């Protein structure tokens, strides 16, 4: 039995989404030209990736114009939250605390980031009281 396809974007799909989030909707040619600045890829590969992303629901396509225009189906923030939720459930048993503790204990958070996190915690505490 075939494994169901993932709805999460791959690394290449994330690069395409980044170009759409940064520059807005575009044709295959426009998206391909943006990607070519970052990686060596063929036009047909870009087209195929966009078709796969359309099937996965990662992009939307406007068929009312020629050439067709693609746009991200979800915002960057919504995609990040969905991917973070998926990671938290898969790797940390659904515990955000375990995720944050692992990041802190691994030394992957700078002093500036810790200060920003503390501000977020303080704000959340004020709002909950």
Short mmCIF file of N, CA, C and O in Angstrom, two decimals:
data_model
loop_
_atom_site.label_atom_id
_atom_site.label_comp_id
_atom_site.label_asym_id
_atom_site.label_seq_id
_atom_site.Cartn_x
_atom_site.Cartn_y
_atom_site.Cartn_z
N UNK A 1 0.84 -1.18 0.00
CA UNK A 1 0.00 0.00 0.00
C UNK A 1 0.89 1.24 0.00
O UNK A 1 1.84 1.34 0.76
N UNK A 2 0.56 2.21 -0.84
CA UNK A 2 1.36 3.43 -0.94
C UNK A 2 1.15 4.31 0.28
O UNK A 2 0.06 4.38 0.83
N UNK A 3 2.23 4.93 0.70
CA UNK A 3 2.18 5.85 1.82
C UNK A 3 1.51 7.15 1.37
O UNK A 3 1.82 7.65 0.28
N UNK A 4 0.61 7.70 2.17
CA UNK A 4 -0.02 8.95 1.75
C UNK A 4 1.00 10.08 1.65
O UNK A 4 1.93 10.16 2.44
N UNK A 5 0.83 10.94 0.65
CA UNK A 5 1.74 12.05 0.45
C UNK A 5 1.65 13.06 1.57
O UNK A 5 0.60 13.24 2.18
N UNK A 6 2.74 13.72 1.83
CA UNK A 6 2.78 14.73 2.87
C UNK A 6 2.20 16.04 2.37
O UNK A 6 2.36 16.39 1.21
N UNK A 7 1.52 16.74 3.25
CA UNK A 7 1.02 18.06 2.89
C UNK A 7 2.03 19.13 3.30
O UNK A 7 1.84 20.30 3.00
N UNK A 8 3.10 18.71 3.99
CA UNK A 8 4.15 19.64 4.41
C UNK A 8 5.06 19.93 3.22
O UNK A 8 5.41 19.04 2.45
N UNK A 9 5.50 21.19 3.08
CA UNK A 9 6.40 21.51 1.97
C UNK A 9 7.80 20.95 2.18
O UNK A 9 8.31 20.91 3.29
N UNK A 10 8.39 20.50 1.07
CA UNK A 10 9.79 20.06 1.08
C UNK A 10 10.68 21.30 1.07
O UNK A 10 10.21 22.43 0.96
N UNK A 11 11.99 21.08 1.12
CA UNK A 11 12.94 22.21 1.11
C UNK A 11 12.79 23.04 -0.17
O UNK A 11 12.76 24.27 -0.12
N UNK A 12 12.68 22.38 -1.31
CA UNK A 12 12.53 23.10 -2.58
C UNK A 12 11.19 23.82 -2.63
O UNK A 12 11.10 24.97 -3.08
N UNK A 13 10.14 23.17 -2.16
CA UNK A 13 8.83 23.81 -2.13
C UNK A 13 8.84 25.04 -1.23
O UNK A 13 8.21 26.06 -1.55
N UNK A 14 9.57 24.97 -0.13
CA UNK A 14 9.69 26.14 0.75
C UNK A 14 10.42 27.29 0.04
O UNK A 14 10.06 28.45 0.23
N UNK A 15 11.40 26.97 -0.78
CA UNK A 15 12.09 28.02 -1.55
C UNK A 15 11.11 28.69 -2.51
O UNK A 15 11.13 29.93 -2.65
N UNK A 16 10.26 27.92 -3.14
CA UNK A 16 9.26 28.49 -4.05
C UNK A 16 8.28 29.34 -3.25
O UNK A 16 7.95 30.47 -3.65
N UNK A 17 7.82 28.82 -2.12
CA UNK A 17 6.90 29.60 -1.28
C UNK A 17 7.55 30.90 -0.82
O UNK A 17 6.91 31.95 -0.79
N UNK A 18 8.83 30.86 -0.46
CA UNK A 18 9.53 32.07 -0.04
C UNK A 18 9.50 33.13 -1.14
O UNK A 18 9.29 34.31 -0.87
N UNK A 19 9.70 32.71 -2.39
CA UNK A 19 9.66 33.69 -3.48
C UNK A 19 8.26 34.26 -3.64
O UNK A 19 8.11 35.46 -3.90
N UNK A 20 7.25 33.43 -3.44
CA UNK A 20 5.88 33.92 -3.55
C UNK A 20 5.54 34.87 -2.40
O UNK A 20 4.86 35.88 -2.59
N UNK A 21 6.00 34.55 -1.20
CA UNK A 21 5.74 35.42 -0.05
C UNK A 21 6.49 36.75 -0.19
O UNK A 21 5.98 37.80 0.16
N UNK A 22 7.71 36.68 -0.69
CA UNK A 22 8.53 37.90 -0.82
C UNK A 22 8.10 38.79 -1.98
O UNK A 22 8.09 40.00 -1.86
N UNK A 23 7.77 38.17 -3.12
CA UNK A 23 7.52 38.93 -4.35
C UNK A 23 6.07 38.93 -4.80
O UNK A 23 5.72 39.60 -5.76
N UNK A 24 5.25 38.13 -4.15
CA UNK A 24 3.84 38.04 -4.55
C UNK A 24 3.64 37.03 -5.66
O UNK A 24 4.56 36.33 -6.08
N UNK A 25 2.40 36.94 -6.16
CA UNK A 25 2.06 35.96 -7.19
C UNK A 25 2.92 36.12 -8.43
O UNK A 25 3.43 37.22 -8.72
N UNK A 26 3.06 35.02 -9.17
CA UNK A 26 3.87 35.07 -10.39
C UNK A 26 3.58 33.93 -11.33
O UNK A 26 2.98 32.92 -10.94
N UNK A 27 4.02 34.11 -12.55
CA UNK A 27 3.91 33.05 -13.56
C UNK A 27 5.03 32.04 -13.31
O UNK A 27 5.97 32.31 -12.54
N UNK A 28 4.97 30.91 -13.99
CA UNK A 28 6.03 29.91 -13.84
C UNK A 28 7.37 30.54 -14.22
O UNK A 28 8.37 30.36 -13.52
N UNK A 29 7.39 31.31 -15.30
CA UNK A 29 8.64 31.94 -15.76
C UNK A 29 9.18 32.90 -14.69
O UNK A 29 10.38 32.88 -14.38
N UNK A 30 8.33 33.72 -14.11
CA UNK A 30 8.78 34.67 -13.08
C UNK A 30 9.32 33.93 -11.86
O UNK A 30 10.38 34.28 -11.31
N UNK A 31 8.59 32.91 -11.43
CA UNK A 31 9.03 32.12 -10.27
C UNK A 31 10.34 31.42 -10.58
O UNK A 31 11.27 31.41 -9.75
N UNK A 32 10.44 30.86 -11.78
CA UNK A 32 11.67 30.18 -12.19
C UNK A 32 12.86 31.15 -12.16
O UNK A 32 13.94 30.81 -11.66
N UNK A 33 12.67 32.35 -12.69
CA UNK A 33 13.76 33.33 -12.72
C UNK A 33 14.19 33.73 -11.31
O UNK A 33 15.38 33.91 -11.05
N UNK A 34 13.24 33.83 -10.38
CA UNK A 34 13.58 34.15 -8.99
C UNK A 34 14.39 33.01 -8.36
O UNK A 34 15.35 33.24 -7.63
N UNK A 35 13.95 31.77 -8.65
CA UNK A 35 14.66 30.60 -8.10
C UNK A 35 16.05 30.45 -8.68
O UNK A 35 16.97 30.02 -7.99
N UNK A 36 16.19 30.79 -9.96
CA UNK A 36 17.48 30.62 -10.65
C UNK A 36 18.58 31.44 -9.97
O UNK A 36 19.75 31.08 -10.05
N UNK A 37 18.20 32.50 -9.30
CA UNK A 37 19.18 33.31 -8.57
C UNK A 37 19.72 32.57 -7.35
O UNK A 37 20.81 32.88 -6.86
N UNK A 38 18.96 31.58 -6.85
CA UNK A 38 19.34 30.84 -5.64
C UNK A 38 19.89 29.45 -5.95
O UNK A 38 20.72 28.95 -5.22
N UNK A 39 19.37 28.83 -7.00
CA UNK A 39 19.76 27.44 -7.27
C UNK A 39 19.68 27.16 -8.76
O UNK A 39 18.93 27.80 -9.48
N UNK A 40 20.45 26.18 -9.18
CA UNK A 40 20.46 25.77 -10.58
C UNK A 40 19.28 24.83 -10.81
O UNK A 40 19.26 23.71 -10.29
N UNK A 41 18.29 25.30 -11.53
CA UNK A 41 17.11 24.49 -11.79
C UNK A 41 16.57 24.80 -13.17
O UNK A 41 16.74 25.90 -13.69
N UNK A 42 15.94 23.81 -13.78
CA UNK A 42 15.37 23.99 -15.11
C UNK A 42 13.93 24.48 -15.03
O UNK A 42 13.24 24.28 -14.04
N UNK A 43 13.50 25.12 -16.11
CA UNK A 43 12.13 25.63 -16.18
C UNK A 43 11.12 24.51 -15.98
O UNK A 43 10.15 24.66 -15.23
N UNK A 44 11.35 23.37 -16.63
CA UNK A 44 10.39 22.26 -16.53
C UNK A 44 10.32 21.72 -15.11
O UNK A 44 9.27 21.28 -14.65
N UNK A 45 11.43 21.78 -14.37
CA UNK A 45 11.44 21.36 -12.97
C UNK A 45 10.59 22.30 -12.13
O UNK A 45 9.80 21.85 -11.28
N UNK A 46 10.72 23.59 -12.38
CA UNK A 46 9.92 24.58 -11.66
C UNK A 46 8.44 24.35 -11.94
O UNK A 46 7.61 24.35 -11.02
N UNK A 47 8.10 24.12 -13.20
CA UNK A 47 6.72 23.85 -13.58
C UNK A 47 6.19 22.61 -12.87
O UNK A 47 5.09 22.63 -12.30
N UNK A 48 6.97 21.54 -12.87
CA UNK A 48 6.55 20.30 -12.23
C UNK A 48 6.37 20.51 -10.72
O UNK A 48 5.41 20.01 -10.13
N UNK A 49 7.29 21.23 -10.10
CA UNK A 49 7.19 21.49 -8.66
C UNK A 49 5.91 22.26 -8.35
O UNK A 49 5.21 21.95 -7.38
N UNK A 50 5.58 23.25 -9.17
CA UNK A 50 4.36 24.02 -8.95
C UNK A 50 3.12 23.15 -9.13
O UNK A 50 2.13 23.30 -8.40
N UNK A 51 3.16 22.21 -10.08
CA UNK A 51 2.03 21.29 -10.25
C UNK A 51 1.86 20.40 -9.03
O UNK A 51 0.74 20.18 -8.56
N UNK A 52 2.96 19.90 -8.50
CA UNK A 52 2.91 19.06 -7.30
C UNK A 52 2.39 19.89 -6.12
O UNK A 52 1.55 19.44 -5.34
N UNK A 53 2.88 21.12 -6.00
CA UNK A 53 2.46 21.99 -4.91
C UNK A 53 0.98 22.34 -5.01
O UNK A 53 0.30 22.47 -3.99
N UNK A 54 0.47 22.45 -6.24
CA UNK A 54 -0.95 22.69 -6.46
C UNK A 54 -1.77 21.50 -5.94
O UNK A 54 -2.77 21.67 -5.24
N UNK A 55 -1.31 20.29 -6.25
CA UNK A 55 -1.98 19.08 -5.79
C UNK A 55 -1.96 18.96 -4.27
O UNK A 55 -2.91 18.48 -3.67
N UNK A 56 -0.87 19.42 -3.65
CA UNK A 56 -0.74 19.37 -2.19
C UNK A 56 -1.49 20.50 -1.50
O UNK A 56 -1.59 20.52 -0.28
N UNK A 57 -1.99 21.45 -2.27
CA UNK A 57 -2.70 22.58 -1.68
C UNK A 57 -1.80 23.67 -1.15
O UNK A 57 -2.24 24.53 -0.38
N UNK A 58 -0.53 23.67 -1.56
CA UNK A 58 0.42 24.68 -1.10
C UNK A 58 0.33 25.97 -1.90
O UNK A 58 0.71 27.04 -1.40
N UNK A 59 -0.10 25.87 -3.15
CA UNK A 59 -0.27 27.05 -4.00
C UNK A 59 -1.65 27.01 -4.64
O UNK A 59 -2.30 25.96 -4.70
N UNK A 60 -2.07 28.16 -5.11
CA UNK A 60 -3.30 28.31 -5.88
C UNK A 60 -2.90 28.82 -7.26
O UNK A 60 -1.89 29.52 -7.40
N UNK A 61 -3.71 28.48 -8.27
CA UNK A 61 -3.41 28.90 -9.64
C UNK A 61 -4.60 29.63 -10.21
O UNK A 61 -5.73 29.16 -10.13
N UNK A 62 -4.33 30.78 -10.80
CA UNK A 62 -5.38 31.55 -11.47
C UNK A 62 -5.40 31.13 -12.94
O UNK A 62 -4.51 31.50 -13.71
N UNK A 63 -6.40 30.35 -13.31
CA UNK A 63 -6.52 29.85 -14.67
C UNK A 63 -7.24 30.82 -15.59
O UNK A 63 -7.38 30.56 -16.78
N UNK A 64 -7.71 31.94 -15.05
CA UNK A 64 -8.47 32.89 -15.86
C UNK A 64 -7.57 33.79 -16.69
O UNK A 64 -8.06 34.54 -17.53
N UNK A 65 -6.27 33.73 -16.45
CA UNK A 65 -5.32 34.56 -17.20
C UNK A 65 -4.28 33.66 -17.86
O UNK A 65 -4.05 32.53 -17.43
N UNK A 66 -3.66 34.18 -18.91
CA UNK A 66 -2.56 33.48 -19.58
C UNK A 66 -1.37 34.40 -19.62
O UNK A 66 -1.51 35.56 -20.01
N UNK A 67 -0.19 34.00 -19.23
CA UNK A 67 0.07 32.72 -18.60
C UNK A 67 -0.55 32.67 -17.19
O UNK A 67 -0.80 33.69 -16.57
N UNK A 68 -0.76 31.44 -16.73
CA UNK A 68 -1.37 31.23 -15.42
C UNK A 68 -0.49 31.82 -14.32
O UNK A 68 0.73 31.82 -14.42
N UNK A 69 -1.14 32.30 -13.27
CA UNK A 69 -0.43 32.94 -12.16
C UNK A 69 -0.61 32.09 -10.90
O UNK A 69 -1.72 31.67 -10.58
N UNK A 70 0.50 31.86 -10.22
CA UNK A 70 0.50 31.08 -8.98
C UNK A 70 0.70 32.01 -7.79
O UNK A 70 1.41 33.00 -7.88
N UNK A 71 0.06 31.64 -6.68
CA UNK A 71 0.25 32.37 -5.43
C UNK A 71 0.27 31.35 -4.29
O UNK A 71 -0.26 30.24 -4.43
N UNK A 72 0.85 31.73 -3.18
CA UNK A 72 0.88 30.86 -2.01
C UNK A 72 -0.54 30.69 -1.49
O UNK A 72 -1.30 31.65 -1.43
N UNK A 73 -0.90 29.47 -1.13
CA UNK A 73 -2.25 29.20 -0.62
C UNK A 73 -2.41 29.69 0.82
O UNK A 73 -3.52 30.05 1.23
N UNK A 74 -1.31 29.71 1.57
CA UNK A 74 -1.35 30.15 2.97
C UNK A 74 -0.26 31.16 3.21
O UNK A 74 0.77 31.16 2.53
N UNK A 75 -0.45 31.97 4.21
CA UNK A 75 0.56 32.96 4.57
C UNK A 75 1.81 32.26 5.14
O UNK A 75 1.75 31.10 5.56
N UNK A 76 2.89 33.00 5.17
CA UNK A 76 4.13 32.49 5.75
C UNK A 76 3.90 32.10 7.22
O UNK A 76 4.30 31.03 7.66
N UNK A 77 3.23 32.97 7.97
CA UNK A 77 2.98 32.71 9.39
C UNK A 77 2.16 31.45 9.58
O UNK A 77 2.49 30.60 10.42
N UNK A 78 1.10 31.31 8.82
CA UNK A 78 0.24 30.12 8.95
C UNK A 78 1.01 28.85 8.59
O UNK A 78 0.88 27.82 9.27
N UNK A 79 1.83 28.91 7.55
CA UNK A 79 2.63 27.75 7.15
C UNK A 79 3.65 27.40 8.23
O UNK A 79 3.82 26.23 8.59
N UNK A 80 4.31 28.42 8.78
CA UNK A 80 5.29 28.18 9.85
C UNK A 80 4.62 27.53 11.06
O UNK A 80 5.16 26.58 11.65
N UNK A 81 3.46 28.04 11.45
CA UNK A 81 2.76 27.48 12.61
C UNK A 81 2.34 26.04 12.36
O UNK A 81 2.46 25.19 13.24
N UNK A 82 1.87 25.76 11.15
CA UNK A 82 1.46 24.39 10.82
C UNK A 82 2.65 23.44 10.87
O UNK A 82 2.57 22.34 11.42
N UNK A 83 3.79 23.89 10.33
CA UNK A 83 4.99 23.05 10.34
C UNK A 83 5.52 22.88 11.76
O UNK A 83 5.97 21.79 12.14
N UNK A 84 5.46 23.93 12.55
CA UNK A 84 5.91 23.86 13.94
C UNK A 84 5.02 22.93 14.76
O UNK A 84 5.51 22.12 15.55
N UNK A 85 3.71 23.02 14.55
CA UNK A 85 2.78 22.11 15.24
C UNK A 85 3.08 20.67 14.86
O UNK A 85 3.11 19.78 15.73
N UNK A 86 3.33 20.43 13.58
CA UNK A 86 3.62 19.07 13.11
C UNK A 86 4.91 18.55 13.76
O UNK A 86 4.94 17.43 14.27
N UNK A 87 5.95 19.38 13.79
CA UNK A 87 7.21 19.00 14.42
C UNK A 87 7.01 18.73 15.91
O UNK A 87 7.50 17.73 16.45
N UNK A 88 6.28 19.61 16.57
CA UNK A 88 6.05 19.46 18.01
C UNK A 88 5.35 18.14 18.31
O UNK A 88 5.72 17.43 19.24
N UNK A 89 4.36 17.79 17.51
CA UNK A 89 3.63 16.54 17.74
C UNK A 89 4.47 15.32 17.40
O UNK A 89 4.49 14.35 18.16
N UNK A 90 5.18 15.37 16.28
CA UNK A 90 5.96 14.22 15.84
C UNK A 90 7.18 13.94 16.70
O UNK A 90 7.51 12.80 16.99
N UNK A 91 7.88 14.99 17.09
CA UNK A 91 9.18 14.82 17.74
C UNK A 91 9.14 15.03 19.25
O UNK A 91 9.90 14.41 19.98
N UNK A 92 8.23 15.89 19.71
CA UNK A 92 8.23 16.25 21.13
C UNK A 92 6.94 15.85 21.83
O UNK A 92 6.60 16.41 22.88
N UNK A 93 6.23 14.88 21.28
CA UNK A 93 5.02 14.37 21.92
C UNK A 93 3.96 15.43 22.15
O UNK A 93 3.18 15.34 23.08
N UNK A 94 3.97 16.46 21.32
CA UNK A 94 2.99 17.53 21.44
C UNK A 94 3.34 18.58 22.49
O UNK A 94 2.57 19.51 22.72
N UNK A 95 4.51 18.47 23.10
CA UNK A 95 4.89 19.38 24.17
C UNK A 95 5.74 20.55 23.64
O UNK A 95 6.91 20.37 23.27
N UNK A 96 5.14 21.74 23.65
CA UNK A 96 5.87 22.94 23.27
C UNK A 96 7.00 23.20 24.26
O UNK A 96 8.07 23.70 23.89
N UNK A 97 6.77 22.86 25.52
CA UNK A 97 7.80 23.05 26.54
C UNK A 97 9.04 22.25 26.19
O UNK A 97 10.16 22.76 26.28
N UNK A 98 8.87 20.99 25.78
CA UNK A 98 10.02 20.16 25.42
C UNK A 98 10.78 20.75 24.24
O UNK A 98 12.01 20.73 24.20
N UNK A 99 10.03 21.26 23.28
CA UNK A 99 10.65 21.89 22.10
C UNK A 99 11.50 23.08 22.52
O UNK A 99 12.68 23.18 22.16
N UNK A 100 10.94 23.98 23.31
CA UNK A 100 11.65 25.19 23.74
C UNK A 100 12.84 24.81 24.62
O UNK A 100 13.95 25.35 24.47
N UNK A 101 12.64 23.89 25.54
CA UNK A 101 13.72 23.46 26.42
C UNK A 101 14.88 22.87 25.62
O UNK A 101 16.05 23.12 25.94
N UNK A 102 14.57 22.09 24.59
CA UNK A 102 15.62 21.50 23.75
C UNK A 102 16.39 22.60 23.03
O UNK A 102 17.62 22.56 22.94
N UNK A 103 15.69 23.60 22.51
CA UNK A 103 16.36 24.70 21.81
C UNK A 103 17.27 25.47 22.76
O UNK A 103 18.40 25.80 22.43
N UNK A 104 16.79 25.73 23.96
CA UNK A 104 17.59 26.47 24.94
C UNK A 104 18.79 25.64 25.39
O UNK A 104 19.93 26.13 25.40
N UNK A 105 18.55 24.38 25.73
CA UNK A 105 19.66 23.55 26.23
C UNK A 105 20.70 23.26 25.15
O UNK A 105 21.86 23.04 25.46
N UNK A 106 20.30 23.32 23.89
CA UNK A 106 21.24 23.08 22.80
C UNK A 106 22.05 24.33 22.46
O UNK A 106 22.94 24.28 21.63
N UNK A 107 21.72 25.45 23.12
CA UNK A 107 22.47 26.68 22.87
C UNK A 107 22.16 27.31 21.52
O UNK A 107 22.98 28.03 20.97
N UNK A 108 21.00 27.05 21.00
CA UNK A 108 20.63 27.55 19.68
C UNK A 108 19.84 28.85 19.74
O UNK A 108 19.33 29.30 18.73
N UNK A 109 19.74 29.43 20.92
CA UNK A 109 19.00 30.67 21.08
C UNK A 109 19.96 31.72 21.64
O UNK A 109 20.60 31.50 22.66
N UNK A 110 20.05 32.83 20.94
CA UNK A 110 20.97 33.90 21.35
C UNK A 110 20.39 34.67 22.54
O UNK A 110 19.20 34.55 22.86
N UNK A 111 21.24 35.48 23.16
CA UNK A 111 20.80 36.31 24.29
C UNK A 111 19.69 37.27 23.85
O UNK A 111 18.73 37.50 24.58
N UNK A 112 19.82 37.81 22.64
CA UNK A 112 18.79 38.72 22.12
C UNK A 112 17.46 37.98 21.93
O UNK A 112 16.40 38.52 22.24
N UNK A 113 17.54 36.77 21.41
CA UNK A 113 16.32 35.98 21.22
C UNK A 113 15.69 35.62 22.55
O UNK A 113 14.47 35.67 22.69
N UNK A 114 16.51 35.29 23.54
CA UNK A 114 15.99 34.98 24.87
C UNK A 114 15.28 36.20 25.47
O UNK A 114 14.22 36.06 26.09
N UNK A 115 15.85 37.38 25.28
CA UNK A 115 15.22 38.60 25.78
C UNK A 115 13.87 38.83 25.09
O UNK A 115 12.89 39.21 25.74
N UNK A 116 13.82 38.57 23.80
CA UNK A 116 12.57 38.73 23.05
C UNK A 116 11.53 37.70 23.52
O UNK A 116 10.35 38.02 23.67
N UNK A 117 11.98 36.48 23.77
CA UNK A 117 11.09 35.44 24.29
C UNK A 117 10.54 35.84 25.66
O UNK A 117 9.36 35.68 25.94
N UNK A 118 11.41 36.41 26.49
CA UNK A 118 10.97 36.85 27.83
C UNK A 118 9.91 37.93 27.70
O UNK A 118 8.93 37.93 28.46
N UNK A 119 10.05 38.84 26.75
CA UNK A 119 9.03 39.87 26.53
C UNK A 119 7.70 39.22 26.13
O UNK A 119 6.63 39.63 26.61
N UNK A 120 7.75 38.22 25.26
CA UNK A 120 6.53 37.51 24.86
C UNK A 120 5.88 36.81 26.05
O UNK A 120 4.65 36.84 26.20
N UNK A 121 6.69 36.21 26.90
CA UNK A 121 6.17 35.54 28.09
C UNK A 121 5.51 36.56 29.01
O UNK A 121 4.40 36.34 29.51
N UNK A 122 6.18 37.67 29.23
CA UNK A 122 5.63 38.72 30.10
C UNK A 122 4.30 39.23 29.56
O UNK A 122 3.34 39.40 30.32
N UNK A 123 4.22 39.45 28.27
CA UNK A 123 2.98 39.93 27.65
C UNK A 123 1.88 38.89 27.79
O UNK A 123 0.73 39.23 28.13
N UNK A 124 2.22 37.61 27.58
CA UNK A 124 1.22 36.55 27.71
C UNK A 124 0.71 36.45 29.14
O UNK A 124 -0.49 36.23 29.37
N UNK A 125 1.60 36.60 30.11
CA UNK A 125 1.21 36.55 31.51
C UNK A 125 0.28 37.71 31.86
O UNK A 125 -0.69 37.55 32.59
N UNK A 126 0.59 38.91 31.34
CA UNK A 126 -0.26 40.07 31.60
C UNK A 126 -1.65 39.88 31.01
O UNK A 126 -2.64 40.25 31.63
N UNK A 127 -1.73 39.29 29.83
CA UNK A 127 -3.01 39.09 29.16
C UNK A 127 -3.85 38.00 29.82
O UNK A 127 -5.07 38.05 29.80
N UNK A 128 -3.18 37.04 30.46
CA UNK A 128 -3.93 35.94 31.09
C UNK A 128 -4.38 36.27 32.51
O UNK A 128 -5.18 35.55 33.09
N UNK A 129 -3.86 37.36 33.06
CA UNK A 129 -4.27 37.70 34.44
C UNK A 129 -5.32 38.78 34.48
O UNK A 129 -5.82 39.28 33.58
#
